[in-house]
Amino acid sequence: MLALASFVGFTLLVAAIAYYKTHNAHLTESAEGYFLGGRSMTGIYIGSSMLLMNLSTEHLVGLNGLSFRTGFIVMAWEVMAAMTIVLFAIFFLPKYLKLGISTIPEYLERRFDKQTLIITSLLFLGMYIISLLPIVLYTGAIALESLFQVSAVFQLDKTTALWLMVWGVGGLGAIYAIFGGIKAIAVADTVNGVGLITGGLMVTLFALAYVGDGDVWSGMVEVYRSNPAKFNSIGAEDSLVPFSTLFTGLIISNMFFWCTNQSIVQKALGAKNLAEGQKGVLLCAFFKLMIPSIIILPGIIAFHIFQGQMDNPDNAYPRLVQLVLPEMLVGFFAAVVVGAVFSTFSGGLNSSVALFTVNIYRKSLKPDATEAQTVMLGKRLGLGLALIAMIVAPLVANAPDGLFYLIQQLQGIFNAPILSVVLVGLLTKRVPAIAAKLGLLFGMSAYILFNFIFKVDLHFFHLLGILFVLNVVFMLIIGHFYPQEAYQEVYTKQVDIQPWSLVKPVAVLISLGSFSMYVFLAHNVPGWFMSLYYVVALLSLAYVFWAMGSELLGTKRSVVPVDK
């Protein structure tokens, strides 16, 4: 009863805050307001919304399930993410905001042509419908079943209970997306973000205290001493995530997700100016360095507690939560989990709707559509996509290597082709539209052919990296022999693009933190490498302190008393 009360209470609190912050803002009356929050988003909303769009039950359930299987090697996704988010803040975001775009395919239309826009829009839509929305709903249902034992309470079989929860969570998430727009999603994400990090850390601390008979540190020592192999950051070549993949497909996958993926990038495209956008993006990167303690370490603790015995490792995290959290906190954490599902699901819906209405409906199907017609069509399309996702969700059960790994494999169909086209567009001026279209079709077809049909004996991340390089070279060759007229970027002046004064030192600090996590969790690191690491770390910290000190002194000097 306490669990249900805390669940309902926190869920209503989030809804009330979101409604209070947005009900008078008139942000659902225009396309820009509905999809970009009227370009009024500040750093805290951007950072928390990006984090919650990424961090959902496919991470809490799926990544903890992978760490139950393999250990800390799966932190590759999170640690590399922080470094690619830094790249987004420094290189990609300034270019996007300068152009005043609403979607990534909109940029590709300006750089190439309308057909490139339509192809990429359809690829993004396919990715969300196939590899994101259904899996988010299904993992959310798994978590709620384990936390509340819904099947037992209502005397249903587990399959029926999962279907009911998929439809319940999906329906509420659709309401956020369809009737609230991006600003309501961002406000709810901010509250849920605080709750998710707080609740996730509580699960880890309570689990360690459970192992250590009330002593968190003793519990950590016991888990590490009993399972040292699980705490190695370097994956062997025959492991699920070999270390070598960090330098091939894994970095490509992360760059796509954090630098060109519409559902993530859309949060930053709504920034009121570049400085606020960079603050929010780097705030997200900072939190990504904390996330392994929430979505990787609990899986290893669960492995220790349950002695590696679990029919489906994707159930490890929900069972751990049910075991270690007090009843009242179980309800609060379940509300946070539902909020995380809402965030990713509603954010994916909003981005899908934006892609179709802005890039296809208003450009090809009905160019004279009014703002009201565009928003109304978006709401109807969002409802339709939500229904499709809810029907498909239970069909993704029992993925052989875990749900999170399944997501990564499916997204490989889309990420390398789209990233290669965006990068070539940003870094070159004369590569023609035909090269972009052929690159998109070749990249997608080759990945499906070699990863799912013929199944070459190569880790899918290595395959992704090879196809990415081939795609880029292919487009550059076409550009060399058939160059187009040089493309000229135009500053639309929709937002101020003056960068945040501390963006570079903060970026260096986050990159150093990412690198340090790998170094200190790696087994058998050579002495010469550690010496080199300490030199680099000291130089990096010296630069950070110098840059921040210069900014502080410069700010003080700029405050000059006015003579009376």
Coordinates of C-alpha atoms in Angstrom, one line a residue:
M1 CA 0.0 0.0 0.0
L2 CA 2.9 2.4 0.9
A3 CA 4.5 1.6 -2.5
L4 CA 1.3 2.4 -4.4
A5 CA 0.8 5.6 -2.5
S6 CA 4.4 6.9 -3.1
F7 CA 4.1 5.8 -6.8
V8 CA 0.9 7.8 -7.4
G9 CA 2.1 10.8 -5.3
F10 CA 5.3 11.3 -7.3
T11 CA 3.7 10.7 -10.6
L12 CA 1.0 13.3 -9.9
L13 CA 3.7 15.7 -8.7
V14 CA 5.6 15.5 -12.0
A15 CA 2.4 16.0 -14.0
A16 CA 1.4 19.0 -11.9
I17 CA 4.8 20.7 -12.2
A18 CA 4.9 20.1 -16.0
Y19 CA 1.4 21.5 -16.4
Y20 CA 2.2 24.6 -14.2
K21 CA 5.3 25.4 -16.2
T22 CA 3.7 25.1 -19.6
H23 CA -0.1 25.7 -19.5
N24 CA 0.2 29.5 -20.1
A25 CA 3.1 29.3 -22.5
H26 CA 1.1 28.8 -25.7
L27 CA 3.8 26.4 -27.0
T28 CA 1.5 23.9 -28.6
E29 CA -0.1 26.4 -31.0
S30 CA 2.8 26.6 -33.5
A31 CA 5.1 24.0 -35.0
E32 CA 8.2 25.7 -33.6
G33 CA 6.7 25.9 -30.1
Y34 CA 5.4 22.3 -30.3
F35 CA 8.6 20.7 -31.5
L36 CA 11.3 23.1 -30.2
G37 CA 9.7 24.8 -27.2
G38 CA 9.7 28.1 -29.0
R39 CA 13.6 28.1 -28.9
S40 CA 13.4 29.1 -25.2
M41 CA 15.1 26.1 -23.5
T42 CA 17.7 26.8 -20.9
G43 CA 20.7 24.6 -19.9
I44 CA 19.1 22.7 -17.0
Y45 CA 16.1 21.7 -19.1
I46 CA 18.3 20.7 -22.1
G47 CA 20.7 18.6 -20.1
S48 CA 18.1 16.8 -18.0
S49 CA 15.9 16.2 -21.1
M50 CA 18.8 14.8 -23.1
L51 CA 19.8 12.5 -20.2
L52 CA 16.3 11.2 -19.7
M53 CA 15.7 10.7 -23.4
N54 CA 18.7 8.4 -23.3
L55 CA 18.4 6.9 -19.9
S56 CA 15.3 4.7 -19.6
T57 CA 14.4 1.2 -18.8
E58 CA 16.4 -0.2 -21.7
H59 CA 19.4 1.0 -19.7
L60 CA 18.2 0.2 -16.2
V61 CA 17.0 -3.2 -17.2
G62 CA 19.0 -3.9 -20.4
L63 CA 22.4 -2.6 -19.5
N64 CA 22.3 -4.0 -16.0
G65 CA 21.3 -7.3 -17.6
L66 CA 24.4 -7.1 -19.8
S67 CA 26.7 -6.2 -16.8
F68 CA 25.2 -9.2 -15.0
R69 CA 26.4 -11.3 -17.9
T70 CA 29.8 -9.6 -18.6
G71 CA 30.8 -7.0 -16.0
F72 CA 32.1 -3.5 -16.4
I73 CA 33.2 -3.9 -20.1
V74 CA 29.7 -2.6 -21.0
M75 CA 30.5 0.8 -19.6
A76 CA 32.0 1.5 -23.0
W77 CA 28.6 2.9 -24.1
E78 CA 28.4 5.3 -21.2
V79 CA 32.0 6.5 -21.0
M80 CA 32.4 7.0 -24.7
A81 CA 29.1 8.8 -24.7
A82 CA 30.5 11.5 -22.4
M83 CA 33.3 12.1 -24.9
T84 CA 31.1 12.3 -27.9
I85 CA 28.7 14.7 -26.1
V86 CA 31.7 16.9 -25.7
L87 CA 32.3 16.8 -29.4
F88 CA 28.6 17.7 -30.0
A89 CA 28.9 20.7 -27.7
I90 CA 32.0 22.1 -29.4
F91 CA 31.6 21.2 -33.1
F92 CA 28.1 20.1 -34.1
L93 CA 25.8 22.3 -31.9
P94 CA 27.3 25.6 -33.0
K95 CA 26.8 24.7 -36.7
Y96 CA 23.2 23.5 -36.1
L97 CA 22.1 26.6 -34.2
K98 CA 23.8 28.9 -36.7
L99 CA 21.6 27.3 -39.5
G100 CA 18.4 27.6 -37.4
I101 CA 17.3 24.1 -38.3
S102 CA 14.4 22.1 -36.6
T103 CA 15.6 18.7 -37.7
I104 CA 18.8 17.0 -38.9
P105 CA 17.2 16.0 -42.3
E106 CA 16.3 19.7 -42.7
Y107 CA 20.0 20.5 -42.7
L108 CA 20.6 17.7 -45.3
E109 CA 18.0 19.3 -47.5
R110 CA 19.9 22.6 -47.5
R111 CA 23.2 20.9 -48.0
F112 CA 22.1 18.4 -50.6
D113 CA 18.4 18.3 -51.8
K114 CA 14.8 17.4 -50.9
Q115 CA 15.2 13.7 -51.7
T116 CA 18.0 13.4 -49.2
L117 CA 15.8 15.0 -46.6
I118 CA 12.9 12.5 -47.3
I119 CA 15.3 9.5 -47.3
T120 CA 16.8 10.4 -43.9
S121 CA 13.5 11.3 -42.4
L122 CA 12.1 7.9 -43.3
L123 CA 15.3 6.2 -41.9
F124 CA 14.9 8.0 -38.6
L125 CA 11.2 7.1 -38.5
G126 CA 12.0 3.5 -39.2
M127 CA 14.7 3.5 -36.4
Y128 CA 12.3 4.8 -33.8
I129 CA 9.5 2.5 -34.7
I130 CA 11.7 -0.6 -35.0
S131 CA 14.5 -0.3 -32.4
L132 CA 13.4 2.3 -29.8
L133 CA 9.8 2.8 -28.9
P134 CA 8.7 -0.9 -28.6
I135 CA 11.8 -1.9 -26.6
V136 CA 11.4 1.0 -24.2
L137 CA 7.8 0.0 -23.5
Y138 CA 8.6 -3.6 -23.0
T139 CA 11.5 -3.0 -20.6
G140 CA 9.3 -0.6 -18.6
A141 CA 6.6 -3.3 -18.3
I142 CA 9.3 -5.8 -17.1
A143 CA 10.4 -3.4 -14.4
L144 CA 6.9 -2.7 -13.2
E145 CA 5.9 -6.4 -13.1
S146 CA 8.9 -7.2 -11.0
L147 CA 8.4 -4.2 -8.7
F148 CA 4.7 -4.5 -8.1
Q149 CA 4.0 -8.1 -9.0
V150 CA 1.1 -7.0 -11.2
S151 CA 0.3 -10.5 -12.4
A152 CA 0.0 -11.8 -8.9
V153 CA -2.0 -8.9 -7.6
F154 CA -4.6 -9.1 -10.4
Q155 CA -4.3 -12.9 -10.8
L156 CA -3.2 -12.7 -14.4
D157 CA -0.6 -14.7 -16.3
K158 CA 2.6 -12.7 -16.8
T159 CA 2.1 -12.3 -20.6
T160 CA -1.3 -10.7 -20.1
A161 CA 0.1 -8.4 -17.3
L162 CA 2.9 -7.3 -19.5
W163 CA 0.5 -6.4 -22.3
L164 CA -1.6 -4.4 -19.9
M165 CA 1.4 -2.5 -18.6
V166 CA 2.7 -1.8 -22.1
W167 CA -0.6 -0.2 -23.0
G168 CA -1.0 1.7 -19.8
V169 CA 2.5 3.2 -19.8
G170 CA 2.4 3.7 -23.6
G171 CA -0.9 5.5 -23.3
L172 CA 0.2 7.9 -20.6
G173 CA 3.5 8.5 -22.4
A174 CA 1.6 9.4 -25.6
I175 CA -0.5 11.9 -23.7
Y176 CA 2.7 13.8 -22.6
A177 CA 4.0 13.8 -26.2
I178 CA 0.8 14.5 -28.1
F179 CA -0.8 17.2 -25.8
G180 CA 2.3 18.7 -24.1
G181 CA 4.9 19.2 -26.8
I182 CA 8.6 19.3 -26.3
K183 CA 8.6 21.9 -23.4
A184 CA 6.3 19.8 -21.3
I185 CA 8.4 16.8 -21.9
A186 CA 11.6 18.7 -20.9
V187 CA 10.0 20.0 -17.7
A188 CA 8.8 16.5 -16.7
D189 CA 12.3 15.2 -17.6
T190 CA 14.0 17.6 -15.2
V191 CA 11.9 16.4 -12.2
N192 CA 12.2 12.8 -13.3
G193 CA 15.9 13.2 -13.9
V194 CA 16.5 14.2 -10.3
G195 CA 14.3 11.3 -9.2
L196 CA 16.0 8.8 -11.4
I197 CA 19.5 9.7 -10.3
T198 CA 18.5 9.8 -6.7
G199 CA 16.5 6.6 -6.9
G200 CA 19.2 4.8 -8.9
L201 CA 21.9 5.7 -6.4
M202 CA 19.7 4.6 -3.5
V203 CA 19.3 1.2 -5.2
T204 CA 23.1 0.8 -5.5
L205 CA 23.7 2.0 -1.9
F206 CA 21.0 -0.2 -0.4
A207 CA 22.2 -3.2 -2.4
L208 CA 25.8 -2.7 -1.2
A209 CA 24.5 -2.3 2.4
Y210 CA 22.6 -5.6 1.9
V211 CA 25.8 -7.4 0.9
G212 CA 27.8 -5.7 3.7
D213 CA 25.3 -6.3 6.5
G214 CA 24.5 -2.6 6.7
D215 CA 28.0 -1.3 5.7
V216 CA 28.1 0.1 2.2
W217 CA 31.9 0.1 1.9
S218 CA 32.2 -3.5 3.2
G219 CA 29.6 -4.5 0.7
M220 CA 31.6 -2.9 -2.1
V221 CA 34.8 -4.7 -1.0
E222 CA 33.0 -8.0 -0.8
V223 CA 31.5 -7.7 -4.3
Y224 CA 34.8 -6.7 -5.8
R225 CA 36.8 -9.4 -3.9
S226 CA 34.4 -12.1 -4.9
N227 CA 34.0 -11.0 -8.6
P228 CA 37.3 -9.3 -9.7
A229 CA 36.9 -10.3 -13.3
K230 CA 33.6 -8.3 -13.5
F231 CA 35.5 -5.1 -12.7
N232 CA 37.7 -5.0 -15.8
S233 CA 37.1 -2.2 -18.3
I234 CA 39.0 -4.0 -21.1
G235 CA 36.9 -6.5 -23.0
A236 CA 38.7 -9.5 -24.7
E237 CA 38.3 -10.0 -28.4
D238 CA 35.8 -12.8 -27.9
S239 CA 33.7 -10.8 -25.4
L240 CA 30.4 -9.0 -26.0
V241 CA 32.2 -5.6 -26.2
P242 CA 35.9 -6.1 -27.2
F243 CA 38.1 -3.1 -26.3
S244 CA 39.1 -2.7 -30.0
T245 CA 35.5 -1.8 -30.8
L246 CA 35.9 1.5 -29.0
F247 CA 38.0 2.7 -31.9
T248 CA 35.7 1.4 -34.7
G249 CA 31.9 1.0 -34.6
L250 CA 31.3 1.9 -31.0
I251 CA 32.5 5.5 -31.4
I252 CA 30.5 5.7 -34.6
S253 CA 27.4 4.5 -32.8
N254 CA 27.9 7.0 -30.0
M255 CA 28.6 9.9 -32.4
F256 CA 25.4 9.2 -34.3
F257 CA 23.3 8.9 -31.2
W258 CA 24.6 12.1 -29.5
C259 CA 25.5 14.3 -32.5
T260 CA 23.0 13.5 -35.2
N261 CA 20.1 11.5 -33.7
Q262 CA 17.0 13.6 -34.0
S263 CA 15.4 12.6 -30.7
I264 CA 18.5 13.7 -28.8
V265 CA 19.6 16.6 -30.8
Q266 CA 16.1 18.1 -30.9
K267 CA 16.4 19.0 -27.2
A268 CA 19.5 21.2 -27.9
L269 CA 18.0 22.7 -31.1
G270 CA 15.4 24.4 -28.8
A271 CA 18.1 26.3 -26.9
K272 CA 17.6 30.0 -26.4
N273 CA 21.2 30.6 -27.4
L274 CA 24.4 28.6 -28.0
A275 CA 25.8 29.3 -24.5
E276 CA 22.7 27.7 -22.8
G277 CA 22.8 24.8 -25.3
Q278 CA 26.5 24.1 -24.5
K279 CA 25.8 24.3 -20.7
G280 CA 23.0 21.8 -21.0
V281 CA 24.9 19.4 -23.3
L282 CA 27.9 19.4 -21.0
L283 CA 25.7 19.0 -17.9
C284 CA 24.4 15.8 -19.6
A285 CA 28.0 14.7 -20.3
F286 CA 28.9 15.2 -16.6
F287 CA 25.9 13.0 -15.5
K288 CA 26.9 10.3 -18.0
L289 CA 30.1 9.8 -16.0
M290 CA 28.0 9.1 -12.9
I291 CA 25.6 6.7 -14.7
P292 CA 27.7 3.5 -14.5
S293 CA 27.0 3.5 -10.7
I294 CA 23.3 3.2 -11.5
I295 CA 23.1 1.1 -14.7
I296 CA 26.2 -1.2 -14.5
L297 CA 27.3 -1.7 -10.9
P298 CA 23.9 -2.9 -9.7
G299 CA 24.0 -5.7 -12.3
I300 CA 27.3 -6.9 -10.9
I301 CA 25.9 -6.7 -7.3
A302 CA 22.9 -8.7 -8.5
F303 CA 25.3 -11.3 -10.0
H304 CA 26.9 -11.6 -6.5
I305 CA 23.7 -11.7 -4.5
F306 CA 21.9 -14.2 -6.8
Q307 CA 25.2 -16.2 -7.4
G308 CA 24.9 -15.8 -11.1
Q309 CA 21.6 -17.7 -11.2
M310 CA 19.0 -15.9 -13.3
D311 CA 16.8 -17.4 -16.0
N312 CA 16.8 -14.1 -17.9
P313 CA 19.5 -11.6 -16.9
D314 CA 17.2 -8.7 -18.0
N315 CA 15.2 -9.5 -14.8
A316 CA 18.3 -9.0 -12.6
Y317 CA 17.8 -5.3 -11.9
P318 CA 14.1 -5.4 -11.1
R319 CA 14.6 -8.3 -8.7
L320 CA 17.4 -6.4 -7.0
V321 CA 15.2 -3.4 -6.5
Q322 CA 12.4 -5.5 -5.1
L323 CA 14.9 -7.2 -2.7
V324 CA 16.8 -4.2 -1.2
L325 CA 14.5 -1.2 -1.3
P326 CA 12.0 -0.5 1.5
E327 CA 8.4 -0.6 0.4
M328 CA 7.8 3.1 0.3
L329 CA 10.9 3.7 -1.8
V330 CA 9.9 0.9 -4.2
G331 CA 6.8 3.0 -5.1
F332 CA 8.9 6.2 -5.5
F333 CA 11.4 4.3 -7.7
A334 CA 8.7 2.7 -9.8
A335 CA 7.3 6.2 -10.5
V336 CA 10.8 7.3 -11.5
V337 CA 11.1 4.3 -13.8
V338 CA 7.7 5.1 -15.4
G339 CA 8.9 8.7 -15.8
A340 CA 12.0 7.5 -17.6
V341 CA 9.8 5.4 -19.9
F342 CA 7.6 8.5 -20.5
S343 CA 10.6 10.5 -21.3
T344 CA 12.2 8.2 -23.9
F345 CA 8.8 7.2 -25.4
S346 CA 7.3 10.6 -25.6
G347 CA 10.6 12.2 -26.8
G348 CA 10.8 9.6 -29.5
L349 CA 7.2 10.2 -30.5
N350 CA 7.7 14.0 -30.6
S351 CA 10.8 13.6 -32.8
S352 CA 9.0 11.1 -35.1
V353 CA 6.1 13.5 -35.5
A354 CA 8.5 16.5 -36.1
L355 CA 10.4 14.5 -38.8
F356 CA 7.2 13.7 -40.7
T357 CA 5.3 17.0 -40.4
V358 CA 8.2 19.4 -40.9
N359 CA 10.2 17.4 -43.5
I360 CA 7.5 15.5 -45.4
Y361 CA 4.0 16.9 -44.8
R362 CA 4.9 20.6 -45.1
K363 CA 7.5 20.2 -47.8
S364 CA 5.9 17.7 -50.1
L365 CA 2.4 16.7 -49.2
K366 CA 0.9 20.1 -48.2
P367 CA 3.3 23.0 -48.5
D368 CA 0.5 25.5 -47.7
A369 CA -0.5 23.9 -44.4
T370 CA -1.2 26.3 -41.6
E371 CA 0.5 26.1 -38.2
A372 CA -2.7 24.7 -36.6
Q373 CA -3.1 22.0 -39.3
T374 CA 0.5 21.0 -38.9
V375 CA 0.2 20.6 -35.1
M376 CA -3.1 18.8 -35.4
L377 CA -1.7 16.3 -37.9
G378 CA 1.3 15.8 -35.6
K379 CA -0.9 14.9 -32.7
R380 CA -2.9 12.4 -34.8
L381 CA 0.3 10.9 -36.2
G382 CA 1.8 10.6 -32.7
L383 CA -1.3 8.7 -31.6
G384 CA -1.0 6.3 -34.5
L385 CA 2.7 5.7 -33.9
A386 CA 2.0 5.1 -30.2
L387 CA -0.5 2.4 -31.0
I388 CA 1.9 0.7 -33.4
A389 CA 4.7 0.7 -30.7
M390 CA 2.3 -0.7 -28.1
I391 CA 1.2 -3.6 -30.4
V392 CA 4.8 -4.4 -31.3
A393 CA 6.4 -4.1 -27.8
P394 CA 5.7 -7.5 -26.3
L395 CA 7.1 -9.2 -29.5
V396 CA 10.7 -8.2 -28.6
A397 CA 10.9 -10.6 -25.6
N398 CA 13.7 -13.0 -25.1
A399 CA 16.4 -11.4 -27.2
P400 CA 19.3 -13.9 -27.1
D401 CA 22.0 -11.4 -26.1
G402 CA 19.8 -9.0 -24.1
L403 CA 17.5 -6.2 -25.1
F404 CA 20.1 -3.4 -24.9
Y405 CA 22.4 -5.4 -27.3
L406 CA 19.5 -5.9 -29.6
I407 CA 18.9 -2.1 -29.7
Q408 CA 22.5 -1.5 -30.7
Q409 CA 22.4 -4.1 -33.5
L410 CA 19.1 -2.8 -34.9
Q411 CA 20.3 0.8 -34.8
G412 CA 23.4 -0.2 -36.8
I413 CA 21.1 -0.3 -39.8
F414 CA 20.7 3.5 -39.6
N415 CA 23.5 5.1 -37.6
A416 CA 26.6 4.7 -39.8
P417 CA 24.8 5.8 -43.1
I418 CA 23.2 8.9 -41.5
L419 CA 26.3 10.0 -39.6
S420 CA 28.5 9.6 -42.7
V421 CA 26.3 11.8 -44.8
V422 CA 26.0 14.5 -42.0
L423 CA 29.7 14.5 -41.5
V424 CA 30.6 14.7 -45.2
G425 CA 28.0 17.5 -45.5
L426 CA 29.5 19.5 -42.6
L427 CA 33.2 19.0 -43.6
T428 CA 33.0 19.4 -47.4
K429 CA 31.4 21.9 -49.7
R430 CA 31.4 20.2 -53.1
V431 CA 30.2 16.6 -52.5
P432 CA 26.9 16.4 -54.6
A433 CA 23.4 15.2 -53.5
I434 CA 23.7 12.0 -55.5
A435 CA 26.6 10.9 -53.4
A436 CA 24.6 11.4 -50.2
K437 CA 21.6 9.4 -51.5
L438 CA 23.8 6.5 -52.7
G439 CA 25.7 6.6 -49.5
L440 CA 22.5 6.2 -47.4
L441 CA 21.2 3.4 -49.5
F442 CA 24.6 1.5 -49.7
G443 CA 25.3 1.8 -46.0
M444 CA 21.9 0.5 -44.9
S445 CA 21.8 -2.3 -47.5
A446 CA 25.3 -3.5 -46.8
Y447 CA 24.8 -3.6 -43.0
I448 CA 21.6 -5.6 -43.3
L449 CA 23.2 -8.0 -45.8
F450 CA 26.4 -8.7 -43.8
N451 CA 25.1 -8.6 -40.3
F452 CA 21.6 -10.3 -40.6
I453 CA 21.6 -12.3 -43.8
F454 CA 25.1 -13.6 -44.5
K455 CA 26.3 -12.9 -40.9
V456 CA 30.1 -12.4 -41.5
D457 CA 32.4 -13.6 -38.7
L458 CA 33.0 -10.1 -37.4
H459 CA 31.8 -8.2 -34.4
F460 CA 28.9 -5.9 -35.6
F461 CA 30.7 -2.8 -34.3
H462 CA 33.8 -3.6 -36.4
L463 CA 31.4 -4.1 -39.4
L464 CA 29.8 -0.8 -38.6
G465 CA 33.2 1.0 -38.5
I466 CA 34.3 -0.5 -41.9
L467 CA 31.0 0.4 -43.6
F468 CA 31.3 3.9 -42.2
V469 CA 34.7 4.4 -43.7
L470 CA 33.7 2.9 -47.0
N471 CA 30.7 5.2 -47.1
V472 CA 32.7 8.3 -46.5
V473 CA 35.4 7.3 -49.1
F474 CA 32.6 6.4 -51.6
M475 CA 31.0 9.9 -51.2
L476 CA 34.4 11.7 -51.4
I477 CA 35.3 9.9 -54.7
I478 CA 32.0 10.9 -56.2
G479 CA 32.6 14.5 -55.0
H480 CA 36.0 14.5 -56.6
F481 CA 34.8 13.4 -60.0
Y482 CA 31.4 15.1 -60.0
P483 CA 31.7 18.2 -57.8
Q484 CA 28.8 20.5 -57.2
E485 CA 28.8 24.2 -56.8
A486 CA 30.3 25.1 -53.4
Y487 CA 27.7 25.1 -50.6
Q488 CA 27.5 28.3 -48.5
E489 CA 26.3 28.2 -44.9
V490 CA 24.0 31.1 -43.9
Y491 CA 23.6 32.4 -40.3
T492 CA 19.9 32.7 -39.8
K493 CA 20.3 34.8 -36.6
Q494 CA 17.4 32.9 -34.9
V495 CA 19.5 32.5 -31.8
D496 CA 22.7 34.1 -30.5
I497 CA 25.7 31.8 -31.3
Q498 CA 28.2 33.3 -28.9
P499 CA 29.8 30.2 -27.2
W500 CA 29.9 29.6 -23.4
S501 CA 33.1 31.0 -22.1
L502 CA 33.9 27.9 -20.1
V503 CA 33.0 25.3 -22.8
K504 CA 36.6 24.2 -23.5
P505 CA 37.9 23.8 -19.9
V506 CA 34.7 21.9 -18.9
A507 CA 35.1 19.8 -22.0
V508 CA 38.7 18.9 -21.1
L509 CA 37.6 18.0 -17.5
I510 CA 34.9 15.7 -18.8
S511 CA 37.2 14.0 -21.3
L512 CA 39.8 13.5 -18.6
G513 CA 37.1 11.9 -16.3
S514 CA 36.1 9.5 -19.1
F515 CA 39.7 8.5 -19.8
S516 CA 40.4 8.1 -16.1
M517 CA 37.5 5.7 -15.6
Y518 CA 39.0 3.3 -18.2
V519 CA 42.5 3.6 -16.8
F520 CA 41.7 2.8 -13.2
L521 CA 39.3 -0.1 -14.0
A522 CA 41.7 -1.7 -16.5
H523 CA 43.6 -4.8 -15.4
N524 CA 47.4 -5.1 -15.8
V525 CA 48.1 -1.6 -17.1
P526 CA 51.8 -1.2 -18.0
G527 CA 53.8 1.2 -15.7
W528 CA 55.0 3.4 -18.6
F529 CA 51.4 3.9 -19.6
M530 CA 50.4 5.0 -16.1
S531 CA 53.3 7.4 -16.0
L532 CA 52.2 8.9 -19.3
Y533 CA 48.6 9.1 -18.0
Y534 CA 49.6 11.1 -14.9
V535 CA 51.5 13.6 -17.0
V536 CA 48.5 14.1 -19.3
A537 CA 46.2 14.3 -16.4
L538 CA 48.3 17.0 -14.6
L539 CA 48.7 19.1 -17.8
S540 CA 44.9 18.8 -18.4
L541 CA 44.1 19.9 -14.8
A542 CA 46.6 22.8 -15.0
Y543 CA 44.8 24.0 -18.2
V544 CA 41.4 23.7 -16.6
F545 CA 42.4 25.7 -13.5
W546 CA 44.2 28.3 -15.6
A547 CA 41.2 28.8 -17.9
M548 CA 38.7 29.0 -15.1
G549 CA 40.9 31.3 -13.1
S550 CA 41.3 33.6 -16.2
E551 CA 37.6 33.6 -16.7
L552 CA 36.9 34.5 -13.0
L553 CA 39.6 37.2 -13.0
G554 CA 38.3 38.6 -16.3
T555 CA 34.8 38.7 -15.0
K556 CA 35.9 40.6 -11.9
R557 CA 38.0 43.1 -14.0
S558 CA 35.0 43.8 -16.2
V559 CA 33.0 45.1 -13.2
V560 CA 34.3 48.7 -13.2
P561 CA 32.8 51.3 -10.9
V562 CA 31.1 54.1 -12.7
D563 CA 32.3 57.6 -11.8
K564 CA 29.7 59.8 -10.3

